[in-house]
Coordinates of C-alpha atoms and ligand atoms in Angstrom, one line a residue:
X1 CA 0.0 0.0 0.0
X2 CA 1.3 3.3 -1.1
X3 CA 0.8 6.9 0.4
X4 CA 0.6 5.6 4.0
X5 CA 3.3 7.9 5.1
X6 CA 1.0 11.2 4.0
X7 CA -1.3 10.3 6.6
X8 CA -1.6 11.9 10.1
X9 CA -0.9 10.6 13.5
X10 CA -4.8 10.1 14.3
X11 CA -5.6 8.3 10.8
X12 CA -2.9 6.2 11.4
X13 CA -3.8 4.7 15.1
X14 CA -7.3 4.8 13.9
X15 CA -6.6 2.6 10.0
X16 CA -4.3 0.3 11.8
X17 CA -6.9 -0.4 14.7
X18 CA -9.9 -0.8 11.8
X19 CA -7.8 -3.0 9.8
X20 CA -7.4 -0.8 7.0
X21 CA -3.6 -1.4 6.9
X22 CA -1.2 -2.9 9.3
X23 CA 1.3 -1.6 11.1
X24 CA 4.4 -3.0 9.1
X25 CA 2.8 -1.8 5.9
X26 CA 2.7 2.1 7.4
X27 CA 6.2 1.6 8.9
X28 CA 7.3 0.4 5.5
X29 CA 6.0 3.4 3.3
X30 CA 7.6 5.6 6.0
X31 CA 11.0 3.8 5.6
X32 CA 10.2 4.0 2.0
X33 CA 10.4 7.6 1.6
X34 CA 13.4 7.9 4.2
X35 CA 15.1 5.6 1.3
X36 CA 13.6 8.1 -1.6
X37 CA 14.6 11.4 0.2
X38 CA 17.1 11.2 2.7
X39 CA 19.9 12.1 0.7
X40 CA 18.2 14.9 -0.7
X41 CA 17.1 16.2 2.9
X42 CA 19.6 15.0 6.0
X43 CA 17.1 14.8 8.5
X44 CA 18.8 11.8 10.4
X45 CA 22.2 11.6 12.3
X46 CA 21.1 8.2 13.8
X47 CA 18.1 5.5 12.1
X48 CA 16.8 2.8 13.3
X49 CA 14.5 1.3 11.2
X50 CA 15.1 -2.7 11.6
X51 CA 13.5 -2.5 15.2
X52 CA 11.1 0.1 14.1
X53 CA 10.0 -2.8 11.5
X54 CA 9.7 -5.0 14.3
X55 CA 7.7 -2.4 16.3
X56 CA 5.2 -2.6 14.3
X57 CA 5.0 -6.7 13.8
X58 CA 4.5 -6.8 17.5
X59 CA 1.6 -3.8 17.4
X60 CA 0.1 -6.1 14.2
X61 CA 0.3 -9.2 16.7
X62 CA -1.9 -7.0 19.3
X63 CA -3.9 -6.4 16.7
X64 CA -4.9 -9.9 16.3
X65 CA -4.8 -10.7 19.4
X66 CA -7.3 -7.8 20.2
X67 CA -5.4 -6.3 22.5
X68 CA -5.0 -2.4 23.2
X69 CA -2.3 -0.8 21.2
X70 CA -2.2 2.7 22.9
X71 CA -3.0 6.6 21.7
X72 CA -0.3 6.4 19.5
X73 CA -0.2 2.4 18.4
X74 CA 1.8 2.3 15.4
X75 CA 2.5 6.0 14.7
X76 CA 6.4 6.4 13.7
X77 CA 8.2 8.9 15.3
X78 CA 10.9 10.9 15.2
X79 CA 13.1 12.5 18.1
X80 CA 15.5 15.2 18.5
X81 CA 18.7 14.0 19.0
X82 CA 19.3 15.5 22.2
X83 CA 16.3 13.7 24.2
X84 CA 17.8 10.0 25.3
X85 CA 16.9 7.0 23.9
X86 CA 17.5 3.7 25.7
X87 CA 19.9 1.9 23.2
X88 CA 19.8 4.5 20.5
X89 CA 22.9 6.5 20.5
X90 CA 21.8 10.2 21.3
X91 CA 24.9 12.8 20.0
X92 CA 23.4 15.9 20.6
X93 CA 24.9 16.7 16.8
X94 CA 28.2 17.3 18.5
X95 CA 31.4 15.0 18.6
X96 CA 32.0 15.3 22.5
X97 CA 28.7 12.5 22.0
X98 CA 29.4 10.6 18.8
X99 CA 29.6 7.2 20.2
X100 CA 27.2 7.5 23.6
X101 CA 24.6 5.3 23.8
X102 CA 21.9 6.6 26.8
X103 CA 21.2 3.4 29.1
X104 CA 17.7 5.1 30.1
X105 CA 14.5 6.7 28.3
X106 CA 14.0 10.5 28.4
X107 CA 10.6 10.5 30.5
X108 CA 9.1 11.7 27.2
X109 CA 10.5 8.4 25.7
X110 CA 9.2 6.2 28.3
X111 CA 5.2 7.8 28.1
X112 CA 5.4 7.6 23.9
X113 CA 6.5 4.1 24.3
X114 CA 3.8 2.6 26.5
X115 CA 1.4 4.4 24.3
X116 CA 2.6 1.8 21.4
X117 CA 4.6 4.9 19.4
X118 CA 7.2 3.3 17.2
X119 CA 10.7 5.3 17.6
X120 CA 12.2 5.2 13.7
X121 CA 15.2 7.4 15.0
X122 CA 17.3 10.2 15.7
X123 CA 17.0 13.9 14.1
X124 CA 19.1 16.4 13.5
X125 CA 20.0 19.6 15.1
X126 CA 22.3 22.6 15.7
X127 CA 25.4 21.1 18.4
X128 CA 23.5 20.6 21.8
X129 CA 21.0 23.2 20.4
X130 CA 22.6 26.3 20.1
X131 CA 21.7 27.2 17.0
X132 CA 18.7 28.1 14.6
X133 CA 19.8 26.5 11.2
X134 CA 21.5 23.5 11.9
X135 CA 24.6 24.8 10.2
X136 CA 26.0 24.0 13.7
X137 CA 25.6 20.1 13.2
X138 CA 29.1 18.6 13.7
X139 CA 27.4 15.8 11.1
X140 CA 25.7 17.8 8.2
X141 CA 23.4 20.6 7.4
X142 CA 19.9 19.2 7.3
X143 CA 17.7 20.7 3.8
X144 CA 14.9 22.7 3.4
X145 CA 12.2 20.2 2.1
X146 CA 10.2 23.0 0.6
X147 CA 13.6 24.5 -1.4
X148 CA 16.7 22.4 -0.8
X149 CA 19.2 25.4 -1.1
X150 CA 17.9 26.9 1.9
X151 CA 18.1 26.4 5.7
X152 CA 15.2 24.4 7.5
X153 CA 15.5 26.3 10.3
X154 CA 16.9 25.2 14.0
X155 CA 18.1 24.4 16.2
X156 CA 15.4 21.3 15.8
X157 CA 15.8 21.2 11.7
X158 CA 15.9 17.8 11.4
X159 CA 12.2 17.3 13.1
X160 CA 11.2 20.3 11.1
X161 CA 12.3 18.7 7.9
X162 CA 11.6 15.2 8.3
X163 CA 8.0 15.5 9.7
X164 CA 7.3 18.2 6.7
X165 CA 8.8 15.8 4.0
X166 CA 6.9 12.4 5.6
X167 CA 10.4 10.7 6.9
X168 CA 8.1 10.3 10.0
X169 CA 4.7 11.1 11.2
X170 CA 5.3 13.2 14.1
X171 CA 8.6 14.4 16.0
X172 CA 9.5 15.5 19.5
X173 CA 11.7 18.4 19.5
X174 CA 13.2 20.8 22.3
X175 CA 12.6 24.5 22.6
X176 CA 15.0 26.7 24.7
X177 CA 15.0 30.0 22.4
X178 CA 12.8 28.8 19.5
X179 CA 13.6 25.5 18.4
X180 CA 10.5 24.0 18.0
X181 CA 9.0 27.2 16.7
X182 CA 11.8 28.2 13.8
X183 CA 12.0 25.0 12.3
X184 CA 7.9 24.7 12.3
X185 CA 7.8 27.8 10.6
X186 CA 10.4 27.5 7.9
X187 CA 9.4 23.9 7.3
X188 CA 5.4 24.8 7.1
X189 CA 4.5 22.2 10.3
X190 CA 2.8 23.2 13.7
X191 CA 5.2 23.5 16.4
X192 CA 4.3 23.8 20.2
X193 CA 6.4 25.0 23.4
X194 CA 4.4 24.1 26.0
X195 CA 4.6 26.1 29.0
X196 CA 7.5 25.7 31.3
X197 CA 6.9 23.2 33.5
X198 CA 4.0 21.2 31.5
X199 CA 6.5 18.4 30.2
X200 CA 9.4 16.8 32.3
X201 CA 12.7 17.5 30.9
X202 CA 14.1 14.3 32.4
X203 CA 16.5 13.1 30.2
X204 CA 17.1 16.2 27.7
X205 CA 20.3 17.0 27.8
X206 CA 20.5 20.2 29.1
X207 CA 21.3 23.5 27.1
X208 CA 20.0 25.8 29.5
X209 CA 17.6 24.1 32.0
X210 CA 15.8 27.8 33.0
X211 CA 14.7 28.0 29.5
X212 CA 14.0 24.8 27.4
X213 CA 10.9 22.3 27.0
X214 CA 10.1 19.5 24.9
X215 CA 7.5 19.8 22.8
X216 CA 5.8 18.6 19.6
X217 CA 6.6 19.2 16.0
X218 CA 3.2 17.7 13.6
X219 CA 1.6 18.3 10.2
X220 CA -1.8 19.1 12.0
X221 CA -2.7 20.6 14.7
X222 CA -4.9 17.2 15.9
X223 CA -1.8 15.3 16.3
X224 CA 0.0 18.3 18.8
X225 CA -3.2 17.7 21.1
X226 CA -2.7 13.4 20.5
X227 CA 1.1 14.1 21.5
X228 CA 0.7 16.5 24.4
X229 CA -1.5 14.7 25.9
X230 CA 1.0 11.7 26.1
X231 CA 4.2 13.7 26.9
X232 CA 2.5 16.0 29.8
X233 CA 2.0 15.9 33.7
X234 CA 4.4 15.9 36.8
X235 CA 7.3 13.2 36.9
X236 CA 9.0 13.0 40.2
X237 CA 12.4 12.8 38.3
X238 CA 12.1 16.3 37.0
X239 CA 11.2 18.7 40.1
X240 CA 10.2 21.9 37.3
X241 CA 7.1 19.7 36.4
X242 CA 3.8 19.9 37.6
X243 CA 0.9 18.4 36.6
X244 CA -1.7 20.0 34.4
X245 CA -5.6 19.4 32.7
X246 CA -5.7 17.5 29.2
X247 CA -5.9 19.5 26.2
X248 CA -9.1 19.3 23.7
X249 CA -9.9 19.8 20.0
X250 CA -12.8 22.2 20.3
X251 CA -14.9 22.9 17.4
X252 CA -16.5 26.2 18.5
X253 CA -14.5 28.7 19.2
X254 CA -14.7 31.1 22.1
X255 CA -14.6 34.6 21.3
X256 CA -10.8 35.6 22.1
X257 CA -9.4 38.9 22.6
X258 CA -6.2 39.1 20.3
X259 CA -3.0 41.3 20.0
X260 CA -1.0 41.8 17.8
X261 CA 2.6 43.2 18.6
X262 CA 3.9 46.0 16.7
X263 CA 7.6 45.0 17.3
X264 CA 7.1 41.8 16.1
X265 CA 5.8 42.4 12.9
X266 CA 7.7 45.7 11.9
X267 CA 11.0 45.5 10.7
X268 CA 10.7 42.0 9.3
X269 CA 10.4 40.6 5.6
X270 CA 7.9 42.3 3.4
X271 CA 6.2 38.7 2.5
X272 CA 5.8 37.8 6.4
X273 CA 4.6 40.8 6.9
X274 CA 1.6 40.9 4.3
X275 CA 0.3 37.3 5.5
X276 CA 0.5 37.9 9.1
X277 CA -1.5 40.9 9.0
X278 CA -4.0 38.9 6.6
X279 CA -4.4 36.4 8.6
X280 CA -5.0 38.5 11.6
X281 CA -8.1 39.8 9.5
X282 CA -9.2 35.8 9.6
X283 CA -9.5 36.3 13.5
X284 CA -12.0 38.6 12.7
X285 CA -13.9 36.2 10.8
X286 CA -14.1 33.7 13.1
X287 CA -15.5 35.7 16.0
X288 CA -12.3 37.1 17.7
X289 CA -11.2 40.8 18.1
X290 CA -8.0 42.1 17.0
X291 CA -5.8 44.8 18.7
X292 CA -2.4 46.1 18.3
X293 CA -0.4 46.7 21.1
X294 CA 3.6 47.4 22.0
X295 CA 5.6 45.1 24.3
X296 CA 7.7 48.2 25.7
X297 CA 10.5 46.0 27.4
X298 CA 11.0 43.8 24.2
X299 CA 14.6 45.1 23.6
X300 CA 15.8 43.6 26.5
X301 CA 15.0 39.9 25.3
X302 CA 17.8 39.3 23.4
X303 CA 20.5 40.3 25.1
X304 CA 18.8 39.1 28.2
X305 CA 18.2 35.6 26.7
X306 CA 21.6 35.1 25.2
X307 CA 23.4 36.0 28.9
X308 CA 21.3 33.8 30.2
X309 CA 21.3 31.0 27.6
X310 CA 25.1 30.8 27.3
X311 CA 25.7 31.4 31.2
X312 CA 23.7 28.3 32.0
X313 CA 25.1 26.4 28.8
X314 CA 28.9 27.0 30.6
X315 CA 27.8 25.0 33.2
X316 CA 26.1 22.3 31.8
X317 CA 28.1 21.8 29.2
X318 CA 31.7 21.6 31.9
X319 CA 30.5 17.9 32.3
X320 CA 32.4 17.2 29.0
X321 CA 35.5 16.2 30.1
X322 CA 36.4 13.1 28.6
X323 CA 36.0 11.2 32.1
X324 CA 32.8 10.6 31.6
X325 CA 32.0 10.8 28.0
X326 CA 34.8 11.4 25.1
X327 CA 37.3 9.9 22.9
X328 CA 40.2 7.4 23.6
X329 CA 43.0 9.9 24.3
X330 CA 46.1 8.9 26.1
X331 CA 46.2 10.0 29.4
X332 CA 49.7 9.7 30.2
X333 CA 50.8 12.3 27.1
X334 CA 48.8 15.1 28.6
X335 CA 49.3 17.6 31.9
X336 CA 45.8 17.8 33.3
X337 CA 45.1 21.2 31.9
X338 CA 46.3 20.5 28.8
X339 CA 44.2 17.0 28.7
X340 CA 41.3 19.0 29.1
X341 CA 42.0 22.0 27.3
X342 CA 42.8 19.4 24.1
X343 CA 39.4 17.5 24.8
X344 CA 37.6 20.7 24.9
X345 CA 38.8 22.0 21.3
X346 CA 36.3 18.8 20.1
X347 CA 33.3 21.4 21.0
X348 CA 32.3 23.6 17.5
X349 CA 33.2 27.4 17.0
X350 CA 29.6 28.4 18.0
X351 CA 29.8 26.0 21.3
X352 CA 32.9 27.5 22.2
X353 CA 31.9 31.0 21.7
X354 CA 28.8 30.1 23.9
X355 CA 31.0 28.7 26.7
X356 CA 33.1 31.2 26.8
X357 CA 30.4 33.9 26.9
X358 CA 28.8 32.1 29.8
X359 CA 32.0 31.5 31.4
X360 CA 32.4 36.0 31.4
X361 CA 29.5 36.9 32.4
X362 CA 29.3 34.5 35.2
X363 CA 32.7 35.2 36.6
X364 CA 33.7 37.3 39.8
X365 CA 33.7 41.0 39.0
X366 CA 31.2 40.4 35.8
X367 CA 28.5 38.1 37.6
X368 CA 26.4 41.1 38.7
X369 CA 27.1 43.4 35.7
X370 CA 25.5 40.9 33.7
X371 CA 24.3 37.9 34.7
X372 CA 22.3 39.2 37.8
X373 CA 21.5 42.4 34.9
X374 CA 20.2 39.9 32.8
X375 CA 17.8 37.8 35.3
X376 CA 16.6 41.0 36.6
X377 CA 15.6 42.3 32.9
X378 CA 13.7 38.5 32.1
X379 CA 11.5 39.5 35.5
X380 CA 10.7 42.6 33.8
X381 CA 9.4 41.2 30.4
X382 CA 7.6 38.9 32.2
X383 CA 5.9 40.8 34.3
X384 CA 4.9 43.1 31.4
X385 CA 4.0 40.1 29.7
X386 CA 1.6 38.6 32.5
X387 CA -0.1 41.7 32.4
X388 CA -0.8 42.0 29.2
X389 CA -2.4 38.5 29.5
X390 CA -5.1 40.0 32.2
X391 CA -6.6 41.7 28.8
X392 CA -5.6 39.8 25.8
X393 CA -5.8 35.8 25.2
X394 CA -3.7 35.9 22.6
X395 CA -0.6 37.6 21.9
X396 CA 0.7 37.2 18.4
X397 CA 3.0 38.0 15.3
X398 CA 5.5 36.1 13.0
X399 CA 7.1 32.8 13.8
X400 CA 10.4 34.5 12.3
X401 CA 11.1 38.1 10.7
X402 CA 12.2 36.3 7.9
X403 CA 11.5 34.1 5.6
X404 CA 14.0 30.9 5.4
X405 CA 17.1 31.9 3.8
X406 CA 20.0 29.9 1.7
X407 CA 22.8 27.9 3.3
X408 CA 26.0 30.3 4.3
X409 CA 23.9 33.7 4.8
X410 CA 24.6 34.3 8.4
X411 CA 27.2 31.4 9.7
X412 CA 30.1 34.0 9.4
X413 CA 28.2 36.6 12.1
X414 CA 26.8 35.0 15.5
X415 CA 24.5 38.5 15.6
X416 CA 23.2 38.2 12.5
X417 CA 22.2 34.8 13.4
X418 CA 21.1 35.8 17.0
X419 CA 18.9 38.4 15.9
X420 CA 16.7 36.1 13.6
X421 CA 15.7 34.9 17.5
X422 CA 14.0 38.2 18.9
X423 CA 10.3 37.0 17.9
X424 CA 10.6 33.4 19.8
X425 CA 12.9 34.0 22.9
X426 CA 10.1 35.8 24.5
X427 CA 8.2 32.6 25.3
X428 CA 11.4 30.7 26.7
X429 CA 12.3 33.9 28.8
X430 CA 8.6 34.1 30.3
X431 CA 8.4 30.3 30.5
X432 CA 5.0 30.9 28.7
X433 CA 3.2 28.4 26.1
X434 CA 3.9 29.2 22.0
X435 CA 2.7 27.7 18.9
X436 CA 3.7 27.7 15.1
X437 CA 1.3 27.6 12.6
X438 CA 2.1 27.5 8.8
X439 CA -0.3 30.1 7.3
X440 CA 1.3 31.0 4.2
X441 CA 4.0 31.5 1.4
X442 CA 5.7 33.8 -0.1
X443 CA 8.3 33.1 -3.0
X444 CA 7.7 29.8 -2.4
X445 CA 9.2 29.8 1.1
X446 CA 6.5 29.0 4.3
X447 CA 5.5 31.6 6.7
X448 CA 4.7 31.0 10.5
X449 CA 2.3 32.5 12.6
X450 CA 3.3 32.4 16.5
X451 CA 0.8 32.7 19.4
X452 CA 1.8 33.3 22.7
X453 CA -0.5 32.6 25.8
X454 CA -0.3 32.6 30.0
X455 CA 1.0 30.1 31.5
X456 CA -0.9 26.6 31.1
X457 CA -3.4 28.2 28.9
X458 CA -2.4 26.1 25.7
X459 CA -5.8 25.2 25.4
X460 CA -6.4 28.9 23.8
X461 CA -3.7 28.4 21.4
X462 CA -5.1 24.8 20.0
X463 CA -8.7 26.3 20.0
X464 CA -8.2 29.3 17.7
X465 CA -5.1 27.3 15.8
X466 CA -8.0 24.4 15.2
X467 CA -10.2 27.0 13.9
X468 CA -7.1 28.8 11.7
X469 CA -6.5 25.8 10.0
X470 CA -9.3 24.4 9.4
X471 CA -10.1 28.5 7.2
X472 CA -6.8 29.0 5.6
X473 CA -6.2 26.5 2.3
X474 CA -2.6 26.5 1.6
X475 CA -0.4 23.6 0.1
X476 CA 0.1 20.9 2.8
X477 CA 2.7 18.9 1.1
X478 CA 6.2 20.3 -0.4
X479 CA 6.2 19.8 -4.2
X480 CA 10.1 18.5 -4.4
X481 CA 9.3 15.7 -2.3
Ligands
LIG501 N1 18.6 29.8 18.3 C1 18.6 29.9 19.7 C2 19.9 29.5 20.3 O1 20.8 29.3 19.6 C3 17.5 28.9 20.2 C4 18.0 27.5 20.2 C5 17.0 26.6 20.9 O2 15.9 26.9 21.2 N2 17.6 25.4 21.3 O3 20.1 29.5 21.5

């Protein structure tokens, strides 16, 4: 059976459980098109198809055996390579991991697996994900699906890519500065950072811990709800997670009070700009109202997230030692310092740059300057941010200023590749819920529309992006592919 791999999370649980197809058939036309594209795309450091194949055997066997096969029985899946996977070597795109092989489940992991998802393998991203093209990869740039000459976005661009092209069904990605968000937009997919909090981060390997949250990257806004649903709720092995209500698909709307922020909109590309401001005439059409408001302390969010981002990224990241985890290097030749500083050079130029950064503004004489500077400034924007919640539902603009661009555009200048970040670091900085939703094109390239909410009010976000979809009609499916 052909075309399997077009379908959506839901149809697939719900074919396989009416017989329509089996299991191994789906998984097959999904391994199919990793075999037709992959080369083309590079959305896979690590695959593991021959136990995905067997997967889905066993799910057929439940099958027939009438047994219960879970939310997401049969669905492949693929995961960022920076969550751990029991047996599945997790690299975190960087060479300080090539050869570590987790010997636990990521939390995550452990809740898609007993709800009979089928893990197919390993996606790429930006080195531990810093990053927002995967240029960063220490293995290989992953492509656009919807033009192959340009970036698909990061630092999760291999979920991006491979759940836009069909290499897997749905993805789990993480978020700490836009991740999930970037990638959803420049790849046309919905892309969800839950609130801080919503989804343990046990077993994510941390970036910076403050910031970041797994979260789901679909084709439809359905399978986001199916997947948040499973990945949610408190785990006593991650103390930052609390427990929280399931989310719905809603078909009538609630009449939402809307903004739309100047600063995110203004300044950005001329194409992004046009659709967004469309689209926000759609709110009006089904039943919301639309302001437009200023977010007066938004200056302060990059500067304030990339302090914080790269202080907490010098710590976590001072585990790599080659005690641990590394590479066989002799011992005896080295002086400890120089052991370490030699094992350290294995990091990439932007990993560096980011540990060093970290390492400044944390140090004596520097720590209040900046760090303390930069913790005091995130209070700020939240604070103005949780008060603009007391009026509006929704606060929303582009995903990204821009539109995707081609390979080798902004590597040479970290600030030009920072400031591509100033729409999507909000969320991470306030710890609040945000969703990408493809809404349109423009030369061919997608365009995202982000909403932001109050904490643990990702409800509102599904209900007016289940109504969204459902009104705008754009291509689904990238031509190329
Ligand atoms: N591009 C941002 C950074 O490099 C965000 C990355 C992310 O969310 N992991 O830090």
């Amino acid at each position: 059976m052909s075309g399997l791999h077009n379908l959506l999370a839901h149809e697939v649980v719900e074919g396989i459980k009416e017989g329509l197809f089996t299991a191994e058939e789906y998984v097959s036309s999904v391994i199919k098109t990793i075999e037709d594209v992959e080369s083309k795309l590079n959305s896979f450091i690590t695959l593991d198809t021959e136990r995905a194949l067997s997967s889905a055997k066993l799910i057929d066997r439940k099958i027939k055996e009438n047994e219960d096969i879970g939310y997401l029985g049969g669905v492949a899946v693929g995961i960022k390579d920076n969550i751990s996977t029991k047996d599945i070597r997790t690299t975190c795109a960087s060479k300080m991991l090539e050869d570590y092989v987790p010997s636990y489940d990521a939390t995550v992991i452990r809740n898609l697996k007993q709800n009979g998802a089928i893990i197919l393998g390993k996606l790429n991203l930006d080195e531990f994900g810093m990053g927002s093209t995967t240029e960063y990869s220490r293995y290989h740039p992953t492509h656009n699906p919807w033009n192959l000459d340009y970036v698909p976005g990061g630092s999760s661009g291999g979920c991006g890519a491979a759940v836009a092209a069909g290499e897997c069904t749905v993805s789990l990605g993480s978020d700490t500065g836009g991740s999930i968000r970037c990638p959803a937009s420049f790849c046309s997919v919905v892309g969800l950072k839950p609130t801080y909090g919503r989804v343990s981060r046990y077993g994510l390997i941390s970036y910076a811990n403050s910031l970041e949250q797994i979260g789901p990257i679909c084709r439809s806004v359905k399978d986001i709800v199916l997947l948040m649903n499973i990945i949610s709720g408190k785990d006593n092995s991650d103390n930052t997670s609390m427990s929280s209500s399931p989310i719905t698909i809603n078909n009538e709307l609630n009449k939402f009070d809307i903004a739309i922020v100047k600063e995110l909109i203004n300044g950005g590309d001329h194409g992004v700009k046009g659709t967004i401001y469309s689209t926000s005439d759609k709110f009006k059409e089904i039943g919301c109202t639309c302001d437009e408001i200023s977010i007066k302390n938004l200056h302060y969010a990059l500067p304030s997230y990339y302090t914080l981002a790269s202080a907490e990224a010098s710590s976590n990241l001072a585990r790599y030692d080659n005690i641990r985890y590394g590479f066989d290097l002799p011992i005896e030749e080295y002086k400890w310092d120089t052991y370490f500083s030699n094992v350290r050079k294995n990091f990439g130029e932007e990993v560096k740059r980011r540990i060093l950064i970290g390492s400044y503004v944390l140090s004596s004489g520097y720590y209040s300057k900046y760090y303390l500077k930069a913790r005091s400034l995130r209070s700020l924007l939240k604070l103005e941010l949780l008060n603009l919640f007391k009026k509006y539902d929704l606060l929303i603009g582009p995903t990204m200023p821009i539109l995707p661009f081609k390979f080798g555009e902004k590597i040479d200048d970290p600030i030009k590749m920072y400031l591509i970040d100033i729409n999507t670091v909000i969320a991470n900085l306030a710890g609040i819920p945000a969703i990408s939703l493809p809404v349109g094109f423009s030369n061919g390239l997608p365009i995202g529309l982000q909403m932001m909410a109050a904490p643990f009010e990702e409800q509102k976000l599904i209900d007016v992006s289940y109504a969204l979809e459902n009104t705008i009609n754009i291509q689904r499916r990238p031509s190329l592919i």
